[in-house]
Amino acid sequence: FLCDNQHYGHECESECHCSSNKSCFLNSGWCPNGCDEGYIGETCNTVAKKEEKMSPIVYTTILAVGGGLIFAAAAIICYACCRRKKSKTLPVEE
């Protein structure tokens, strides 16, 4: 069989996934110029895992919740310190 420039292998059953729709080697499927986006491997036949990126909303939520927790913790610590300081400075009535 003589395969078109987008297929290779026995009876042209394998599809090329070369970058810029370039042709691959007809017998091996190797892409001399690398793989098309989303494919990896020696013959570019493995689908690459898509990196999942967090959306700006997720970042904003994480920052808001984290900032709120830090603020609350700081407020509690300040309150506790002020109460302790006041209890030490109060005059004792006899």
JSON list of N, CA and C in Angstrom, two decimals, residues 50-79:
[
{"chain": "A", "resi": 50, "resn": "LYS", "atom": "N", "xyz": [-4.01, 16.94, 29.30]},
{"chain": "A", "resi": 50, "resn": "LYS", "atom": "CA", "xyz": [-4.23, 18.38, 29.29]},
{"chain": "A", "resi": 50, "resn": "LYS", "atom": "C", "xyz": [-3.99, 18.93, 30.69]},
{"chain": "A", "resi": 51, "resn": "GLU", "atom": "N", "xyz": [-3.13, 19.93, 30.77]},
{"chain": "A", "resi": 51, "resn": "GLU", "atom": "CA", "xyz": [-2.89, 20.55, 32.06]},
{"chain": "A", "resi": 51, "resn": "GLU", "atom": "C", "xyz": [-4.09, 21.40, 32.43]},
{"chain": "A", "resi": 52, "resn": "GLU", "atom": "N", "xyz": [-4.61, 21.10, 33.58]},
{"chain": "A", "resi": 52, "resn": "GLU", "atom": "CA", "xyz": [-5.78, 21.85, 34.01]},
{"chain": "A", "resi": 52, "resn": "GLU", "atom": "C", "xyz": [-5.31, 23.06, 34.81]},
{"chain": "A", "resi": 53, "resn": "LYS", "atom": "N", "xyz": [-5.74, 24.21, 34.39]},
{"chain": "A", "resi": 53, "resn": "LYS", "atom": "CA", "xyz": [-5.37, 25.44, 35.06]},
{"chain": "A", "resi": 53, "resn": "LYS", "atom": "C", "xyz": [-6.56, 25.93, 35.87]},
{"chain": "A", "resi": 54, "resn": "MET", "atom": "N", "xyz": [-6.24, 26.47, 37.03]},
{"chain": "A", "resi": 54, "resn": "MET", "atom": "CA", "xyz": [-7.32, 27.01, 37.85]},
{"chain": "A", "resi": 54, "resn": "MET", "atom": "C", "xyz": [-7.79, 28.33, 37.26]},
{"chain": "A", "resi": 55, "resn": "SER", "atom": "N", "xyz": [-9.06, 28.53, 37.32]},
{"chain": "A", "resi": 55, "resn": "SER", "atom": "CA", "xyz": [-9.64, 29.77, 36.80]},
{"chain": "A", "resi": 55, "resn": "SER", "atom": "C", "xyz": [-9.37, 30.91, 37.77]},
{"chain": "A", "resi": 56, "resn": "PRO", "atom": "N", "xyz": [-9.43, 32.15, 37.29]},
{"chain": "A", "resi": 56, "resn": "PRO", "atom": "CA", "xyz": [-9.23, 33.30, 38.18]},
{"chain": "A", "resi": 56, "resn": "PRO", "atom": "C", "xyz": [-10.22, 33.33, 39.34]},
{"chain": "A", "resi": 57, "resn": "ILE", "atom": "N", "xyz": [-11.41, 32.79, 39.13]},
{"chain": "A", "resi": 57, "resn": "ILE", "atom": "CA", "xyz": [-12.41, 32.76, 40.21]},
{"chain": "A", "resi": 57, "resn": "ILE", "atom": "C", "xyz": [-11.93, 31.87, 41.35]},
{"chain": "A", "resi": 58, "resn": "VAL", "atom": "N", "xyz": [-11.31, 30.75, 41.01]},
{"chain": "A", "resi": 58, "resn": "VAL", "atom": "CA", "xyz": [-10.79, 29.84, 42.05]},
{"chain": "A", "resi": 58, "resn": "VAL", "atom": "C", "xyz": [-9.68, 30.54, 42.83]},
{"chain": "A", "resi": 59, "resn": "TYR", "atom": "N", "xyz": [-8.74, 31.19, 42.10]},
{"chain": "A", "resi": 59, "resn": "TYR", "atom": "CA", "xyz": [-7.67, 31.93, 42.78]},
{"chain": "A", "resi": 59, "resn": "TYR", "atom": "C", "xyz": [-8.24, 33.00, 43.70]},
{"chain": "A", "resi": 60, "resn": "THR", "atom": "N", "xyz": [-9.20, 33.75, 43.22]},
{"chain": "A", "resi": 60, "resn": "THR", "atom": "CA", "xyz": [-9.81, 34.82, 44.01]},
{"chain": "A", "resi": 60, "resn": "THR", "atom": "C", "xyz": [-10.48, 34.25, 45.26]},
{"chain": "A", "resi": 61, "resn": "THR", "atom": "N", "xyz": [-11.19, 33.15, 45.10]},
{"chain": "A", "resi": 61, "resn": "THR", "atom": "CA", "xyz": [-11.86, 32.52, 46.24]},
{"chain": "A", "resi": 61, "resn": "THR", "atom": "C", "xyz": [-10.85, 32.04, 47.28]},
{"chain": "A", "resi": 62, "resn": "ILE", "atom": "N", "xyz": [-9.79, 31.39, 46.81]},
{"chain": "A", "resi": 62, "resn": "ILE", "atom": "CA", "xyz": [-8.75, 30.90, 47.73]},
{"chain": "A", "resi": 62, "resn": "ILE", "atom": "C", "xyz": [-8.11, 32.06, 48.47]},
{"chain": "A", "resi": 63, "resn": "LEU", "atom": "N", "xyz": [-7.78, 33.13, 47.75]},
{"chain": "A", "resi": 63, "resn": "LEU", "atom": "CA", "xyz": [-7.17, 34.30, 48.39]},
{"chain": "A", "resi": 63, "resn": "LEU", "atom": "C", "xyz": [-8.12, 34.96, 49.39]},
{"chain": "A", "resi": 64, "resn": "ALA", "atom": "N", "xyz": [-9.39, 35.07, 49.03]},
{"chain": "A", "resi": 64, "resn": "ALA", "atom": "CA", "xyz": [-10.36, 35.70, 49.92]},
{"chain": "A", "resi": 64, "resn": "ALA", "atom": "C", "xyz": [-10.55, 34.89, 51.19]},
{"chain": "A", "resi": 65, "resn": "VAL", "atom": "N", "xyz": [-10.73, 33.59, 51.05]},
{"chain": "A", "resi": 65, "resn": "VAL", "atom": "CA", "xyz": [-10.92, 32.73, 52.22]},
{"chain": "A", "resi": 65, "resn": "VAL", "atom": "C", "xyz": [-9.66, 32.72, 53.08]},
{"chain": "A", "resi": 66, "resn": "GLY", "atom": "N", "xyz": [-8.51, 32.56, 52.44]},
{"chain": "A", "resi": 66, "resn": "GLY", "atom": "CA", "xyz": [-7.24, 32.56, 53.18]},
{"chain": "A", "resi": 66, "resn": "GLY", "atom": "C", "xyz": [-7.01, 33.87, 53.90]},
{"chain": "A", "resi": 67, "resn": "GLY", "atom": "N", "xyz": [-7.24, 34.98, 53.20]},
{"chain": "A", "resi": 67, "resn": "GLY", "atom": "CA", "xyz": [-7.08, 36.29, 53.81]},
{"chain": "A", "resi": 67, "resn": "GLY", "atom": "C", "xyz": [-8.04, 36.49, 54.97]},
{"chain": "A", "resi": 68, "resn": "GLY", "atom": "N", "xyz": [-9.28, 36.04, 54.81]},
{"chain": "A", "resi": 68, "resn": "GLY", "atom": "CA", "xyz": [-10.26, 36.15, 55.88]},
{"chain": "A", "resi": 68, "resn": "GLY", "atom": "C", "xyz": [-9.86, 35.35, 57.11]},
{"chain": "A", "resi": 69, "resn": "LEU", "atom": "N", "xyz": [-9.34, 34.15, 56.89]},
{"chain": "A", "resi": 69, "resn": "LEU", "atom": "CA", "xyz": [-8.90, 33.32, 58.02]},
{"chain": "A", "resi": 69, "resn": "LEU", "atom": "C", "xyz": [-7.72, 33.96, 58.75]},
{"chain": "A", "resi": 70, "resn": "ILE", "atom": "N", "xyz": [-6.78, 34.51, 57.99]},
{"chain": "A", "resi": 70, "resn": "ILE", "atom": "CA", "xyz": [-5.63, 35.17, 58.61]},
{"chain": "A", "resi": 70, "resn": "ILE", "atom": "C", "xyz": [-6.08, 36.39, 59.40]},
{"chain": "A", "resi": 71, "resn": "PHE", "atom": "N", "xyz": [-6.98, 37.18, 58.83]},
{"chain": "A", "resi": 71, "resn": "PHE", "atom": "CA", "xyz": [-7.51, 38.35, 59.53]},
{"chain": "A", "resi": 71, "resn": "PHE", "atom": "C", "xyz": [-8.23, 37.95, 60.81]},
{"chain": "A", "resi": 72, "resn": "ALA", "atom": "N", "xyz": [-9.07, 36.92, 60.74]},
{"chain": "A", "resi": 72, "resn": "ALA", "atom": "CA", "xyz": [-9.81, 36.45, 61.92]},
{"chain": "A", "resi": 72, "resn": "ALA", "atom": "C", "xyz": [-8.85, 35.96, 63.00]},
{"chain": "A", "resi": 73, "resn": "ALA", "atom": "N", "xyz": [-7.83, 35.22, 62.61]},
{"chain": "A", "resi": 73, "resn": "ALA", "atom": "CA", "xyz": [-6.86, 34.72, 63.58]},
{"chain": "A", "resi": 73, "resn": "ALA", "atom": "C", "xyz": [-6.12, 35.88, 64.25]},
{"chain": "A", "resi": 74, "resn": "ALA", "atom": "N", "xyz": [-5.73, 36.88, 63.46]},
{"chain": "A", "resi": 74, "resn": "ALA", "atom": "CA", "xyz": [-5.03, 38.05, 64.01]},
{"chain": "A", "resi": 74, "resn": "ALA", "atom": "C", "xyz": [-5.94, 38.81, 64.97]},
{"chain": "A", "resi": 75, "resn": "ALA", "atom": "N", "xyz": [-7.22, 38.96, 64.62]},
{"chain": "A", "resi": 75, "resn": "ALA", "atom": "CA", "xyz": [-8.17, 39.66, 65.49]},
{"chain": "A", "resi": 75, "resn": "ALA", "atom": "C", "xyz": [-8.35, 38.93, 66.81]},
{"chain": "A", "resi": 76, "resn": "ILE", "atom": "N", "xyz": [-8.45, 37.62, 66.77]},
{"chain": "A", "resi": 76, "resn": "ILE", "atom": "CA", "xyz": [-8.62, 36.82, 67.99]},
{"chain": "A", "resi": 76, "resn": "ILE", "atom": "C", "xyz": [-7.39, 36.94, 68.88]},
{"chain": "A", "resi": 77, "resn": "ILE", "atom": "N", "xyz": [-6.21, 36.89, 68.27]},
{"chain": "A", "resi": 77, "resn": "ILE", "atom": "CA", "xyz": [-4.96, 37.02, 69.05]},
{"chain": "A", "resi": 77, "resn": "ILE", "atom": "C", "xyz": [-4.88, 38.40, 69.69]},
{"chain": "A", "resi": 78, "resn": "CYS", "atom": "N", "xyz": [-5.21, 39.44, 68.94]},
{"chain": "A", "resi": 78, "resn": "CYS", "atom": "CA", "xyz": [-5.19, 40.81, 69.49]},
{"chain": "A", "resi": 78, "resn": "CYS", "atom": "C", "xyz": [-6.19, 40.95, 70.64]},
{"chain": "A", "resi": 79, "resn": "TYR", "atom": "N", "xyz": [-7.37, 40.41, 70.46]},
{"chain": "A", "resi": 79, "resn": "TYR", "atom": "CA", "xyz": [-8.40, 40.47, 71.50]},
{"chain": "A", "resi": 79, "resn": "TYR", "atom": "C", "xyz": [-7.93, 39.77, 72.77]}
]
